[in-house]
Coordinates of C-alpha atoms in Angstrom, one line a residue:
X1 CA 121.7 83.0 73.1
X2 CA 120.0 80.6 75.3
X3 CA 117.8 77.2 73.7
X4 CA 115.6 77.6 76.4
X5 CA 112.8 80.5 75.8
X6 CA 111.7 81.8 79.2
X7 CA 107.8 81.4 78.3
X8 CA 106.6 83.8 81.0
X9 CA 102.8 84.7 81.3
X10 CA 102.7 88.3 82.4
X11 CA 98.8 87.5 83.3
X12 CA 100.1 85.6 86.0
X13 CA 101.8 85.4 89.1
X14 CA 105.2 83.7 89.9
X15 CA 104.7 81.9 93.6
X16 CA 105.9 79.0 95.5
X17 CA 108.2 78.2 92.2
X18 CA 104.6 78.1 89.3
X19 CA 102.5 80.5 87.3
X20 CA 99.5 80.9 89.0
X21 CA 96.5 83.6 87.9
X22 CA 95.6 86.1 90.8
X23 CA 93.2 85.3 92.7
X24 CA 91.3 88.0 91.9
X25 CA 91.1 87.1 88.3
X26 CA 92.2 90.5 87.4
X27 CA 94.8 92.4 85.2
X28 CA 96.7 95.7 83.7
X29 CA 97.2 97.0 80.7
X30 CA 101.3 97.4 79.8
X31 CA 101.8 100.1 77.5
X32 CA 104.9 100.3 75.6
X33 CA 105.7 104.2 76.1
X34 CA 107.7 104.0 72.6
X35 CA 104.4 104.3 70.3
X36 CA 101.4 103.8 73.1
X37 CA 100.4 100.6 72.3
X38 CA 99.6 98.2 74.7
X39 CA 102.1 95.5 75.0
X40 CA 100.1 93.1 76.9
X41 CA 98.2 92.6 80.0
X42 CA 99.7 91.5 83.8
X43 CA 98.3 90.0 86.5
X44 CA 96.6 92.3 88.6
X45 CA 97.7 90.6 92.4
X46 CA 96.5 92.0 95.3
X47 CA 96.9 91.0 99.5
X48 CA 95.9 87.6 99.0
X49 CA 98.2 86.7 96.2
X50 CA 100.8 88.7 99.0
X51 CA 99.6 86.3 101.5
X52 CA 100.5 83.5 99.6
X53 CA 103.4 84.6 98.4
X54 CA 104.8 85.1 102.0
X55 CA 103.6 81.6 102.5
X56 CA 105.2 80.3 99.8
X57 CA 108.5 82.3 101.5
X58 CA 108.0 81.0 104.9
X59 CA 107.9 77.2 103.0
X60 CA 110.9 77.5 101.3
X61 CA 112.6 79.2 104.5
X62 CA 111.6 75.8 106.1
X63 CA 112.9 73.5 103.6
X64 CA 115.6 73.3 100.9
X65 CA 116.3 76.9 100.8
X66 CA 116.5 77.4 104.4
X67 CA 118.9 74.9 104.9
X68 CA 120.6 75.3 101.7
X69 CA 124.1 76.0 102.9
X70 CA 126.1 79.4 102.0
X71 CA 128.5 78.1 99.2
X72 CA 125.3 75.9 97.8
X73 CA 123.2 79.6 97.7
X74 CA 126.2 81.3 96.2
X75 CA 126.3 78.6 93.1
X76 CA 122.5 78.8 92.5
X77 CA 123.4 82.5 92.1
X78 CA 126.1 82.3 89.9
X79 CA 123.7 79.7 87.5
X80 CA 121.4 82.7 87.6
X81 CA 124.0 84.7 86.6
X82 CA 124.9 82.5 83.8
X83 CA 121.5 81.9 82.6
X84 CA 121.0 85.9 82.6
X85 CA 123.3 86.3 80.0
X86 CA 122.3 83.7 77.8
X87 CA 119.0 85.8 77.7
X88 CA 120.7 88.5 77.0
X89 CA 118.5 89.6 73.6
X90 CA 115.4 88.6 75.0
X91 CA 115.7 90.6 78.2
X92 CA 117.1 93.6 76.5
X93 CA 114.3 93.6 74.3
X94 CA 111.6 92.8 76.9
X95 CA 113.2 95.9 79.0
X96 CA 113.5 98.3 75.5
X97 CA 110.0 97.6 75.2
X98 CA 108.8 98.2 78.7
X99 CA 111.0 100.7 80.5
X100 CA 111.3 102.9 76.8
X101 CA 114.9 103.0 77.3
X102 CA 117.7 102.5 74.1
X103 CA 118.5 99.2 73.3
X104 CA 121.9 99.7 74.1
X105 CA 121.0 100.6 77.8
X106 CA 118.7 97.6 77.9
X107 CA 121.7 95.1 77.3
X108 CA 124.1 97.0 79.4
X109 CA 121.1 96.4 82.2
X110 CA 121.5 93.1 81.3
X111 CA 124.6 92.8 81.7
X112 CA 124.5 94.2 85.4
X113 CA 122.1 92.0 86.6
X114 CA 124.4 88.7 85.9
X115 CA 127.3 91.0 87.3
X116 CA 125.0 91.4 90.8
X117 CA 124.6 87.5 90.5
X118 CA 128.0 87.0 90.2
X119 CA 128.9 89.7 92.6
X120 CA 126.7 88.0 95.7
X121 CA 127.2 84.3 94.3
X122 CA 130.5 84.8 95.1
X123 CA 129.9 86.8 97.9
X124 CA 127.5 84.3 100.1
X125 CA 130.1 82.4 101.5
X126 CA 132.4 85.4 102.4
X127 CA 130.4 87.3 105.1
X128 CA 131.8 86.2 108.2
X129 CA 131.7 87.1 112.2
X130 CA 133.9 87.5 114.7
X131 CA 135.3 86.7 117.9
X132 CA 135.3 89.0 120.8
X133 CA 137.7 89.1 123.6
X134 CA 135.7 89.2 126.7
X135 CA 136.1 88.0 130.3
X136 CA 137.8 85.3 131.1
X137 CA 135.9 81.9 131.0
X138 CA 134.1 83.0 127.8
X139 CA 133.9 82.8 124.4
X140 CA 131.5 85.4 122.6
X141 CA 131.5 85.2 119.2
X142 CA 128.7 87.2 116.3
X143 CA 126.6 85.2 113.3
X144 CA 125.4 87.3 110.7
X145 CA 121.5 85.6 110.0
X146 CA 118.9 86.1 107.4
X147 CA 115.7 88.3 108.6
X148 CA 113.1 85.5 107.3
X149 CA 111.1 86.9 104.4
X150 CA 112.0 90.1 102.9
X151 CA 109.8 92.3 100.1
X152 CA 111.2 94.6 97.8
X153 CA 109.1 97.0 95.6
X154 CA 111.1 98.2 92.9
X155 CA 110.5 101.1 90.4
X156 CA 110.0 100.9 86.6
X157 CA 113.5 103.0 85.6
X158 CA 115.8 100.2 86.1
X159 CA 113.9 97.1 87.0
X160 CA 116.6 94.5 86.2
X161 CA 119.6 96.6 88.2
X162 CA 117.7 97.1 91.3
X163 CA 116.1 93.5 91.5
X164 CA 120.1 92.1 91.4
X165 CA 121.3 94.6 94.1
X166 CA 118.5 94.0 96.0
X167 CA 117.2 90.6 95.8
X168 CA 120.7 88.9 94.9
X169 CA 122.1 90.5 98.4
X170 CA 119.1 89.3 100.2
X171 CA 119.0 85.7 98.6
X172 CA 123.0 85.3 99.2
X173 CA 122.2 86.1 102.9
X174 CA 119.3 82.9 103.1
X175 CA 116.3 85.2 103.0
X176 CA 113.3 84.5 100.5
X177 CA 112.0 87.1 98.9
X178 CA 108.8 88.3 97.7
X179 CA 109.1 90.9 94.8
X180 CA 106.4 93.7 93.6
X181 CA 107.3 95.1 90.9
X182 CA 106.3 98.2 89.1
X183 CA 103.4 98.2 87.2
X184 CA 104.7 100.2 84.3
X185 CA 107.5 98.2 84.0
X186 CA 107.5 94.7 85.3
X187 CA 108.3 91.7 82.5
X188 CA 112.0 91.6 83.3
X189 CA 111.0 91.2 86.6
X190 CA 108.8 88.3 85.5
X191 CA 111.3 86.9 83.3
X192 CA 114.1 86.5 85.6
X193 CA 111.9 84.9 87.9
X194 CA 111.8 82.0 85.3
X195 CA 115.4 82.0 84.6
X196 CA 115.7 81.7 88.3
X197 CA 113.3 78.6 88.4
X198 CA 115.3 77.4 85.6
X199 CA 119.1 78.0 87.6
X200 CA 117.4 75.7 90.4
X201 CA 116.4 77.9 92.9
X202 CA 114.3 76.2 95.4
X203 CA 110.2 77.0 95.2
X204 CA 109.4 79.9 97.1
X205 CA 112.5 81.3 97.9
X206 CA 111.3 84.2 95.1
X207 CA 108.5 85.4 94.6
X208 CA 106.9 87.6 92.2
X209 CA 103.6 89.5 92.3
X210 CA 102.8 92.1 90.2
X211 CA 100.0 94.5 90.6
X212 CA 98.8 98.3 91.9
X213 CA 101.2 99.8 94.1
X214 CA 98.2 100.4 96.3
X215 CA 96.9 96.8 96.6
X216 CA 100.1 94.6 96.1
X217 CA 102.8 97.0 97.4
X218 CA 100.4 98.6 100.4
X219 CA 99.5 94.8 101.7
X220 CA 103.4 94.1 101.1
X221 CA 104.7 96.7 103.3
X222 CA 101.7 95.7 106.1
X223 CA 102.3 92.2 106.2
X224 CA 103.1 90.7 109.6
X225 CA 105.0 88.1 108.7
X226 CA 107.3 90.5 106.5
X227 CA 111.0 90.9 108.3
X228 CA 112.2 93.5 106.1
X229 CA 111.2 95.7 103.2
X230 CA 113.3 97.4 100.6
X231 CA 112.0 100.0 98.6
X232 CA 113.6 102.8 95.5
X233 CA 111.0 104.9 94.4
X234 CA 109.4 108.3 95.1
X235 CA 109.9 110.2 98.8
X236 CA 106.2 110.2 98.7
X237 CA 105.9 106.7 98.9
X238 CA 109.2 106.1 100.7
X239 CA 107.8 107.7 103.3
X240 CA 104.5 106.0 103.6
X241 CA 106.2 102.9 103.4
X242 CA 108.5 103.3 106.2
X243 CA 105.2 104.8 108.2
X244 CA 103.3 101.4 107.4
X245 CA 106.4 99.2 108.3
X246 CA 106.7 100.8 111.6
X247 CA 103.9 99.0 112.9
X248 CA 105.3 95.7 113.3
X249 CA 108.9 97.5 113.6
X250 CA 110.8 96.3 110.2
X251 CA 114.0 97.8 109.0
X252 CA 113.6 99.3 105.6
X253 CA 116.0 99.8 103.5
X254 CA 114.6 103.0 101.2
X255 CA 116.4 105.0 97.9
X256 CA 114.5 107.8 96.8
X257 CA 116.2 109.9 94.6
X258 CA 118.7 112.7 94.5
X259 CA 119.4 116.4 92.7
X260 CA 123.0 115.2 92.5
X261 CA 125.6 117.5 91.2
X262 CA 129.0 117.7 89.4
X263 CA 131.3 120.1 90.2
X264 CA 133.7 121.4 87.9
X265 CA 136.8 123.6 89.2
X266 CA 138.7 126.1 87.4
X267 CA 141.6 123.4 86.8
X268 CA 139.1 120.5 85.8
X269 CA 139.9 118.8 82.4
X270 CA 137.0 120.2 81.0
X271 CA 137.1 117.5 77.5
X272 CA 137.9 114.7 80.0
X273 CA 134.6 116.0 82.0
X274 CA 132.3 116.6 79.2
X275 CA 130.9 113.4 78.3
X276 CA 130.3 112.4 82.0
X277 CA 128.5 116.0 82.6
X278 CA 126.3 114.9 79.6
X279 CA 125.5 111.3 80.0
X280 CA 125.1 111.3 83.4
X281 CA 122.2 113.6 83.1
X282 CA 120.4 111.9 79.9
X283 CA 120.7 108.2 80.3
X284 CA 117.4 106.7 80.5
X285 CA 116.3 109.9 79.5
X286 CA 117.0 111.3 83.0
X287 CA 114.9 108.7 84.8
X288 CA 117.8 107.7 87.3
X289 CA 117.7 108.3 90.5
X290 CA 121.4 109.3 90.4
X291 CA 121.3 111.2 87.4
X292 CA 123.4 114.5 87.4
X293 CA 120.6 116.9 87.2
X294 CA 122.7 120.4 88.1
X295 CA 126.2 120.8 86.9
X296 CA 128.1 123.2 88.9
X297 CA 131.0 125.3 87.3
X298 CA 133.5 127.7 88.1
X299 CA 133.0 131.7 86.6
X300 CA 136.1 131.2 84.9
X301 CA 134.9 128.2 83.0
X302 CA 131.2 128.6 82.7
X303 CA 131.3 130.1 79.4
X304 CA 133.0 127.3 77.9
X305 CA 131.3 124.3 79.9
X306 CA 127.9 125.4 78.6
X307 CA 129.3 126.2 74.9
X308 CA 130.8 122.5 74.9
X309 CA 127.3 120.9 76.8
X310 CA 125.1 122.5 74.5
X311 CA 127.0 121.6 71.1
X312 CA 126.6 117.9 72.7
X313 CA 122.8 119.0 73.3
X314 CA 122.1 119.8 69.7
X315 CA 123.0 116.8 68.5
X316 CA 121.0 114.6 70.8
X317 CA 118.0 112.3 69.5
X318 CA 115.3 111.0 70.9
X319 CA 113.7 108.6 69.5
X320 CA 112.1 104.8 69.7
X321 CA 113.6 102.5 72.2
X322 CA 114.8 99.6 69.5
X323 CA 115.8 102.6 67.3
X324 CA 118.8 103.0 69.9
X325 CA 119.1 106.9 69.6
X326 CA 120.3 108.9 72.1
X327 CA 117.0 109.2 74.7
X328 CA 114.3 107.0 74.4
X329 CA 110.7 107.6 75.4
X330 CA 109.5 108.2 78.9
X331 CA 107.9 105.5 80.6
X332 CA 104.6 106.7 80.3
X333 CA 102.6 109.8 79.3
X334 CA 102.1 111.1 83.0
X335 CA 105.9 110.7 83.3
X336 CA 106.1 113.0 80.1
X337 CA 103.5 115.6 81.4
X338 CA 105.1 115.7 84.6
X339 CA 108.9 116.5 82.5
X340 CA 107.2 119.0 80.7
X341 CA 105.7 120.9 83.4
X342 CA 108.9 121.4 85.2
X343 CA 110.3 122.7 81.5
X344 CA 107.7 125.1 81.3
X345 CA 108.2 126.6 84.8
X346 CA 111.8 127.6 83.4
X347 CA 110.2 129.7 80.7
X348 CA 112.0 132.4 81.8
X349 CA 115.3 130.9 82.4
X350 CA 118.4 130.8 80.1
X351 CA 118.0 127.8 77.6
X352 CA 121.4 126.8 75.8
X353 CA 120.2 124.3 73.9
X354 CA 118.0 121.4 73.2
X355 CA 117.9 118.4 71.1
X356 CA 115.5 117.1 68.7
X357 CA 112.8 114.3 68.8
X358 CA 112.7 112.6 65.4
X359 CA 110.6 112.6 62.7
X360 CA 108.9 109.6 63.1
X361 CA 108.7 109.3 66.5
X362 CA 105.2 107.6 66.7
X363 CA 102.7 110.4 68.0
X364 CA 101.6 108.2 70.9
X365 CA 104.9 107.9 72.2
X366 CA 106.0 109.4 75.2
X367 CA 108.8 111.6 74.1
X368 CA 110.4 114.6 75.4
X369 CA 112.7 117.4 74.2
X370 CA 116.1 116.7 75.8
X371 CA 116.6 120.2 77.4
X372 CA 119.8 122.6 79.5
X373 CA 119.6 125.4 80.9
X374 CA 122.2 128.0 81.9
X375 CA 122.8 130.7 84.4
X376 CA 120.3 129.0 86.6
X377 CA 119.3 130.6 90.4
X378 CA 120.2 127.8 93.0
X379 CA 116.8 128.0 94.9
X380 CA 115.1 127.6 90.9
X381 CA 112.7 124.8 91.3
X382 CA 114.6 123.5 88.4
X383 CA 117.4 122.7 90.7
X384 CA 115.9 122.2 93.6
X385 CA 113.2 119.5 92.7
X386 CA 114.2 115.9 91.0
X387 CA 112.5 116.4 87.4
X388 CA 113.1 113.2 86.2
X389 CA 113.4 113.9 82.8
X390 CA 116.2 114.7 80.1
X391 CA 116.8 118.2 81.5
X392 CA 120.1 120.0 83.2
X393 CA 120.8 123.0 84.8
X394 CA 124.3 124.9 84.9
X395 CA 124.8 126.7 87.6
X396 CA 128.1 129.0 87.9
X397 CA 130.2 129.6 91.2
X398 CA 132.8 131.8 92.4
X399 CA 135.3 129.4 95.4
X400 CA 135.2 126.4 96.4
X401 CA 132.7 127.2 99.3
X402 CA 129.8 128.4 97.1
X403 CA 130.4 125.3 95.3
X404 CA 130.0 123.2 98.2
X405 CA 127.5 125.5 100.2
X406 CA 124.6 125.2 96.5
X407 CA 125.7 121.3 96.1
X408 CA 124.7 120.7 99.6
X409 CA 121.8 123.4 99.4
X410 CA 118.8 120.6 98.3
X411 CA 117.1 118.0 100.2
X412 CA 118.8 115.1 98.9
X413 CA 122.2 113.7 99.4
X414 CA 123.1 110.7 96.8
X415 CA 126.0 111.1 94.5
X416 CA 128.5 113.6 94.1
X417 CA 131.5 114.7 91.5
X418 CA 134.6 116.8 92.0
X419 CA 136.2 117.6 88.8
X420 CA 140.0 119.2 89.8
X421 CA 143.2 118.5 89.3
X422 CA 144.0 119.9 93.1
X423 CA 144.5 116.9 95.1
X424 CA 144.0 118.7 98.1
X425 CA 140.4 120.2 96.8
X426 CA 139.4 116.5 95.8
X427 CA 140.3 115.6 99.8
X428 CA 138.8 118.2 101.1
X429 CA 135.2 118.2 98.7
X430 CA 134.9 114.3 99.6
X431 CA 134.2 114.6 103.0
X432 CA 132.6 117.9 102.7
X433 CA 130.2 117.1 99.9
X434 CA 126.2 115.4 101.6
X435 CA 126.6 112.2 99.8
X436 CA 126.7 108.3 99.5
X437 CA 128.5 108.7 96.7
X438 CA 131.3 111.1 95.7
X439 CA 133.5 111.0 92.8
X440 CA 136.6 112.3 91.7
X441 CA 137.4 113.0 87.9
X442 CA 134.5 110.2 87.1
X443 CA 131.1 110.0 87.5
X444 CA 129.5 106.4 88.3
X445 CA 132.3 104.3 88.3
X446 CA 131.4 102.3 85.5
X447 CA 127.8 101.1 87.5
X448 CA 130.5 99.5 90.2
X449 CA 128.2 96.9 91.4
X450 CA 131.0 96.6 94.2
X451 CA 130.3 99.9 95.6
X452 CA 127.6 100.5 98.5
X453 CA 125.2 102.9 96.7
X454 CA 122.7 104.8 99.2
X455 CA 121.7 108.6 100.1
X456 CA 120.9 110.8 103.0
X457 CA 117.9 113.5 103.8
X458 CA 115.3 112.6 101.3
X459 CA 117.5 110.7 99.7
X460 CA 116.9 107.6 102.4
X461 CA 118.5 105.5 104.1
X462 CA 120.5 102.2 104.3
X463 CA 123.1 100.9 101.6
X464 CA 122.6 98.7 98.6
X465 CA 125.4 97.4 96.5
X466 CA 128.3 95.4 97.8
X467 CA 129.2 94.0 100.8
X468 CA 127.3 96.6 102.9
X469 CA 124.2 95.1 101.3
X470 CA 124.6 91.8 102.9
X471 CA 124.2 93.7 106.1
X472 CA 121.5 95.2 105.8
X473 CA 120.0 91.9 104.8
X474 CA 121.0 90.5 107.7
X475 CA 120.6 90.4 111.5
X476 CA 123.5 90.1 114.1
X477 CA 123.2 87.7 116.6
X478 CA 126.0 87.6 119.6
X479 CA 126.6 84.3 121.3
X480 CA 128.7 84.6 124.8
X481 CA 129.3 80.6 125.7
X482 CA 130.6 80.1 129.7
X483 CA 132.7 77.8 129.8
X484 CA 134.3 78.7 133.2
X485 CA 138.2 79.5 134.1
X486 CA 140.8 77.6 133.2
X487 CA 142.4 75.1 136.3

């Protein structure tokens, strides 16, 4: 455990490399969805504290970071890294608290974001260009350059995962970076802006402003001087974002969501499968964008895959965050109302089984019944809609083309499982499945900070993760030198 405590002050903003109070002199009220309490106040930043936080960018785009070479951003990464994980109780704790999510999932969250450090630390001094054989008398070759300043907005389900895929890959690329997170969830973000001060990251190449999505997000996204926004939230908002950032033509980079499925064949190793079907559809009590909301199953198997699902169902707990049961809390009672309306519009749907809430679960928590359903209509709003929530739907199928024809029959396009033993099926289902992601007797890969992560339809657009992140953080510039024929 680290010596050093990060002494954050959530009432302020992190800019230009110091805690300064918005300019605005106001703040939010952080609840901690566990119980209801509130767990402290933020800063309450709005478009100034944006425009000086894009100053603060620009400065340290000018200065040390800017011409900070590739290796010497790549070891400033991996000290982050470092210093990540000897905060590892603090931040787990911080995120338990805030996001509502188990303990157990906190530190594994913890745990990815030093990989991510690691991951582009290493990764900074790897991206290369190329030479291009053209006419003779030249030589053309391709850099790979930072945009300039880049904003990301994150969401409150994963805060500390999606600020190392997204602002590690942009910092290893030379860009600085002003963050907004969520303001449900944002002292993770906070805190590893002090653990980068700490690592030596030069002032201003992060920056960290928290505040309404509507006043420090909106003025983000509209910024002039912004080169290139990343968002992972809502389509709603994905959508205004990318509107808004059209003005002054930035990329954006967006992740929305997904309905993803799992589908599991007649010849699947249905114990192998089991705990994948479940987890992947309850951790962080469904509050992942790639959670596996619809489980798709032969006929011949469908009967046994729900049996097994809802016996793993039953026992399920949810309970207080530092309690470490099963499912936490939502983040927040709106989140909770909005679970439980999508529940109550399958009142007349097959239910197989649900867990249990415990006893004393504080009242004011935000808690909800961990819930599957069976026998489920493809066009149900339950599987059509992302309910971000602990609930499933089983859906059966008859060949392989059903199966593929409801997996591809929503909206979204993010992750995808096969379960067969058919080689030829697992071929045939990966390039046939409407996804970033597909996988084959797995689901997630272990997290696989290595693997480009990104969706299609209202799933967005762009990739995130691995190398293909460092492109998208990047621009391509070609260089064609004359130097004239040789004598």
């Amino acid at each position: 455990m680290s010596t050093r405590p990060l002494n954050i002050d959530p009432q302020n903003c992190f800019i230009g490399g110091a805690w300064v109070p918005p300019l605005g002199g106001q703040a939010l009220d952080l609840r901690n969805p566990s119980d209801g309490t509130t767990l402290c106040q933020i800063a309450r930043g709005d478009a100034a504290d944006i425009d000086r936080a894009v100053g603060a960018a620009e400065r340290a785009l000018d200065g040390d970071w800017g011409r900070a070479t590739a290796f010497e951003r790549g070891r400033v990464l991996a000290k982050i890294g470092a210093l990540v994980l000897e905060n590892i109780d603090e931040l787990a704790v911080l995120e338990s608290n805030d996001v509502g999510k188990p303990l157990k999932q906190a530190r594994a969250d913890v745990v990815a974001l030093a990989r991510y450090m690691e991951f582009y630390g290493g990764a900074a001094d790897k991206l290369h260009g190329q030479t291009i054989p053209y006419l003779e008398g030249y030589t053309v070759y391709t850099l790979r350059e930072p945009h300039g300043v880049t904003g990301h907005i994150i969401p409150w389900n994963y805060p500390m995962q999606i600020i190392g895929r997204s602002v590690g890959a942009a910092l290893a690329m030379g860009n600085a970076c002003v963050l907004k997170p969520a303001e449900e969830a944002c002292l993770t973000a906070l805190a590893f802006a002090e653990i980068a001060r700490q690592a030596g990251l030069p002032d201003g190449a992060l920056n960290v402003v928290p505040g309404l999505g509507a006043e420090a997000g909106a003025a983000l996204t509209k910024h002039p001087r912004v080169r290139h926004i990343s968002f992972t939230g809502s389509v709603n908002v994905g959508k205004l974002i990318q509107e808004t950032a059209s003005a002054h033509v930035v990329p954006v980079t967006l992740e929305l969501g997904g309905k993803s499925p799992q589908l599991v064949f007649d010849d699947a190793d249905i114990d192998a499968a089991l705990p994948f079907l479940v987890n992947a559809g309850i951790q962080n009590a469904g509050q992942t964008c790639s959670a596996s909301s619809r489980i798709l199953v032969h006929r011949s198997k469908f009967d046994e895959v729900v049996m097994k699902m809802a016996a793993r169902y039953r026992d399920l707990r949810a309970g207080p965050a530092l309690d470490d049961h099963d499912v936490g809390p939502l983040v927040s009672m709106r989140q909770k109302d909005i679970v439980e309306s999508f529940i109550a519009q399958g009142h007349d749907l097959e239910i197989a089984a649900r867990g249990e809430i415990v006893a004393d679960a504080p009242a004011g928590g935000a808690y909800v019944t961990p819930t599957l359903f069976a026998n489920v209509d493809p066009g149900h709003i339950l599987a059509q809609d992302e309910i971000f929530g602990p609930v499933q739907v089983v859906i059966p199928f008859d060949d392989e083309d059903q199966a593929v024809a409801i997996a591809n029959g929503t909206d979204f396009g993010l992750v995808a499982s096969v379960w067969s033993q058919n080689g030829a099926r697992q071929m045939r289902l990966a390039k046939r499945l409407r996804a970033g992601q597909v996988f084959i007797n797995n689901y997630g890969a272990g997290g696989g900070v290595e693997l480009p992560f990104g969706g299609s339809g209202l799933s967005g657009h762009g990739r995130e993760k691995g190398f293909e992140a460092l492109y998208g953080f990047s621009t391509l510039k070609t260089v064609a030198a004359f130097h004239g024929e040789d004598k």
